[in-house]
Coordinates of C-alpha atoms and ligand atoms in Angstrom, one line a residue:
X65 CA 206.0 119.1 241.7
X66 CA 204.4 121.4 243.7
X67 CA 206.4 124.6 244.2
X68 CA 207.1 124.9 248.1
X69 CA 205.3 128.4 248.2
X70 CA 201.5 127.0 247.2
X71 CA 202.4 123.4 249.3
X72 CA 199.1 122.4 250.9
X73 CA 201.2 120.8 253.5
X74 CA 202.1 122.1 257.1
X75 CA 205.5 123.1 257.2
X76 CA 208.0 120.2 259.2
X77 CA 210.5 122.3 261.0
X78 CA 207.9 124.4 263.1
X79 CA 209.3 125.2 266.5
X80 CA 208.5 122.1 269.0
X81 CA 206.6 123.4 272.1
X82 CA 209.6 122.8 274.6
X83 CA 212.0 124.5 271.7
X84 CA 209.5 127.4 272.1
X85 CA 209.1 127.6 275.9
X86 CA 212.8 127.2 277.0
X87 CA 213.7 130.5 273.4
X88 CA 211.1 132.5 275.4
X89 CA 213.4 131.8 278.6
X90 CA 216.2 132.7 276.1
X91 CA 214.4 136.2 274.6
X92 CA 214.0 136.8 278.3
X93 CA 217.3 136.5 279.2
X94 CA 218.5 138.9 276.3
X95 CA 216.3 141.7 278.5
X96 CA 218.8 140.7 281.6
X97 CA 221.8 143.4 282.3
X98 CA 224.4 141.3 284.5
X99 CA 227.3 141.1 282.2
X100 CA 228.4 137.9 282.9
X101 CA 224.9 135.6 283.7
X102 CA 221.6 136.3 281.4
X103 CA 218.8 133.9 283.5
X104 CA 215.1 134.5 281.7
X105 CA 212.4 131.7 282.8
X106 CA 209.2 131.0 281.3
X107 CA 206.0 129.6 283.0
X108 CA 203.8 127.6 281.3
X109 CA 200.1 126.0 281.7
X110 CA 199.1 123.0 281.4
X111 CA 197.0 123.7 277.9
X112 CA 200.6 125.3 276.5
X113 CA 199.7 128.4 277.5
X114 CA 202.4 131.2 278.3
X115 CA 201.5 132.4 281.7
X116 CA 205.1 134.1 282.8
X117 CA 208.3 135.3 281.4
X118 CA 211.1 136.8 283.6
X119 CA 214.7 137.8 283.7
X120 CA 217.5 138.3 286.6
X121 CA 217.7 142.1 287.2
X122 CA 218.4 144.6 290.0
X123 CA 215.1 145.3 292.4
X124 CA 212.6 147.3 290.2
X125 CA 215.2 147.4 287.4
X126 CA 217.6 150.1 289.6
X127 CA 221.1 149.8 288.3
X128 CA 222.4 153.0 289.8
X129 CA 222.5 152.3 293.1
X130 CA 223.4 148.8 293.3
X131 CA 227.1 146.8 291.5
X132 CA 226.8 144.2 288.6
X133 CA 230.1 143.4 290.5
X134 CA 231.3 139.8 291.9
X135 CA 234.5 138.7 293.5
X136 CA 234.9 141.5 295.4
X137 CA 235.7 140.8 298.8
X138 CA 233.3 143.4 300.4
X139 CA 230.0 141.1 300.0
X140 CA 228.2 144.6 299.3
X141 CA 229.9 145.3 296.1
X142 CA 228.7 142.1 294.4
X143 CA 225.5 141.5 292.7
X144 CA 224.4 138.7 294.0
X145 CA 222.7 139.6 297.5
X146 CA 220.3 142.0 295.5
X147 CA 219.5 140.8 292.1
X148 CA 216.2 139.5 291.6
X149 CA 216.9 136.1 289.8
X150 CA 214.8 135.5 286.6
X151 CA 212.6 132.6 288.2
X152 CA 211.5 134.5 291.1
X153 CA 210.4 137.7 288.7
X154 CA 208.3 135.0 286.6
X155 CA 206.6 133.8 289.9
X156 CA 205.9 137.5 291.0
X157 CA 204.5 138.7 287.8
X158 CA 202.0 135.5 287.4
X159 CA 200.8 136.2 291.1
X160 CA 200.2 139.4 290.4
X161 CA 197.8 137.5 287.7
X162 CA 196.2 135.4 290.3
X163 CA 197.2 132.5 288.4
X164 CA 197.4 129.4 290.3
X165 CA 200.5 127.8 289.0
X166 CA 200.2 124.2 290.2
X167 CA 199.5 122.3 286.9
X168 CA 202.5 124.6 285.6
X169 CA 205.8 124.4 284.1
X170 CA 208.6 126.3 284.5
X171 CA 211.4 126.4 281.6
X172 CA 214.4 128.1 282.7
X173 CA 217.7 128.8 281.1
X174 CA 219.7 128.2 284.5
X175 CA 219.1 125.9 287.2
X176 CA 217.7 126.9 290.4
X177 CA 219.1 128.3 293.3
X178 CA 217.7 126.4 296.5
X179 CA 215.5 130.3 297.0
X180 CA 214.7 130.2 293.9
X181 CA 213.3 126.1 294.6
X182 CA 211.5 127.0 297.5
X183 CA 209.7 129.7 295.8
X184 CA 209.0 127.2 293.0
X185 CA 208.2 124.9 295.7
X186 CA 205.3 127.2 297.8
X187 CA 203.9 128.0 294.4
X188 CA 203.1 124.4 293.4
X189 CA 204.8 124.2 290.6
X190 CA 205.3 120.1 289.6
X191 CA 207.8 120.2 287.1
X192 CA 211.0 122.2 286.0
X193 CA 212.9 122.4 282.6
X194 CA 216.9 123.9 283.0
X195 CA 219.0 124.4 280.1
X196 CA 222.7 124.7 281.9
X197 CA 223.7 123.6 285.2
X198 CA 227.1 125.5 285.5
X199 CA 226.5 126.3 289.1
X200 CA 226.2 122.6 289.9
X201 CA 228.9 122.4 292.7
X202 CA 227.5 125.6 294.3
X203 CA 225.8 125.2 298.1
X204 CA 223.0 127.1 296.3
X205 CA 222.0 124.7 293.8
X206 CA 222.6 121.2 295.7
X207 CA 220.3 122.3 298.5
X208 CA 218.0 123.2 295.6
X209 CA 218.5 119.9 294.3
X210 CA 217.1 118.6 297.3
X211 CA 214.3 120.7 297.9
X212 CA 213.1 118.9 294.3
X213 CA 213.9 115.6 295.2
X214 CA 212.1 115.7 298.8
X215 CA 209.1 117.7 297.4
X216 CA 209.0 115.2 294.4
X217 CA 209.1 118.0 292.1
X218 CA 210.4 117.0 288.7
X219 CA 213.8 118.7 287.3
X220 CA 214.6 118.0 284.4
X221 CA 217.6 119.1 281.7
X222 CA 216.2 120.5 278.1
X223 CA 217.3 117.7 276.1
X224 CA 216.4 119.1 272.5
X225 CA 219.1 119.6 270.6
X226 CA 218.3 122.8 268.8
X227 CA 220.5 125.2 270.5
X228 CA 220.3 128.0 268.4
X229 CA 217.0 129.1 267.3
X230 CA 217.6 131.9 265.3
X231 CA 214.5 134.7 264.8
X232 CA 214.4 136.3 261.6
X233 CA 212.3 139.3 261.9
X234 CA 212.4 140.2 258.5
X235 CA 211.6 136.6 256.9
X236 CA 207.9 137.8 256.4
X237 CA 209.2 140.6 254.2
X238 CA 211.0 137.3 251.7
X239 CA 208.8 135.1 251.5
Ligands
LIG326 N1 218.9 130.1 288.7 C1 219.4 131.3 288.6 C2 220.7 131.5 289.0 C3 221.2 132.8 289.0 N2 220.5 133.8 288.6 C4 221.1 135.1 288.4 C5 221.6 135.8 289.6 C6 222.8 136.6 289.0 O1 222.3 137.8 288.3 C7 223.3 135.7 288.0 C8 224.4 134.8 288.6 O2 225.6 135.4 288.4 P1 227.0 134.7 288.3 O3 227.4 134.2 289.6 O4 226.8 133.5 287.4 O5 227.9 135.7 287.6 O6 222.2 134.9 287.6 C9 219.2 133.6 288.2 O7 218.4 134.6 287.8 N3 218.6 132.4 288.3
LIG327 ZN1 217.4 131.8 292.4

């Protein structure tokens, strides 16, 4: 038997494309500083190509003079009304590509808000991959909801069910 090392065969448990779009979303995500909610989003093109990444940050990465805060009464204090989410920063950096994103995908690790969906929505974008839906009784994401289903823009959950992908940097050094 042919020790695994000199196989001539192609390895079987290679990463699957979506399993590699939505842990890019995932790496992204690790970049994000909110302590509670890590969004990253990945665009892809129509040949497999990676044309965006992004994560949910504060407006050209400023964390000094704006809160990571939420559920403070004083709307000013929370996060929310100035961090960029993740699938918005993905859209800006591939237009600041010129890339036309129609025949893309976007793989994200949260569903989106309905801005978020119109954004995706003026961008052409056909067809969404989310990985969690725990904002699914919020305003934000039912009207997004229906910005997909009356654009006829495809949402769909990550059903793969490798939820852990682990990266190893030093397995090149063992084997
Ligand atoms: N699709 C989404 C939804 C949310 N975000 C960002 C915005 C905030 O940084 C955070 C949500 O905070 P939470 O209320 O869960 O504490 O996630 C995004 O980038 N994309
Ligand atoms: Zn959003």
């Amino acid at each position: 038997m042919a020790h695994q090392g000199n196989s001539n065969q192609p390895r079987q448990d290679y990463l699957k494309w979506e399993d590699y779009f939505m842990g890019l979303a995932g790496l992204a995500a690790m970049r994000s500083k909110d302590p509670v909610t890590q969004v990253g989003a990945c665009i892809v093109g129509p040949d497999n190509s990676i044309v965006s990444v992004g994560y949910n940050g504060m407006p050209n990465g400023d964390d000094k003079s704006f809160s990571w805060g939420k559920g403070f009464e004083n709307n000013l204090e929370n996060k929310h009304l100035f961090v960029c989410h993740a699938e918005r920063n993905a859209l800006n950096y591939a237009r600041a590509n010129s890339t036309d994103l129609k025949l893309c995908t976007m793989y994200v690790i949260l569903y989106p808000c309905n801005e978020c969906a119109k954004a995706i929505a003026q961008a052409g974008i056909k067809k969404v991959v989310y990985y969690s839906n725990k904002h699914e009784k919020k305003v934000e994401t039912i009207a997004a909801r229906r910005i997909f289903e009356n654009l006829g823009i495809s949402i769909e959950p990550y059903t793969t069910p490798n939820k852990i992908i682990v990266i190893d940097l030093d397995k090149i050094n063992r084997t």
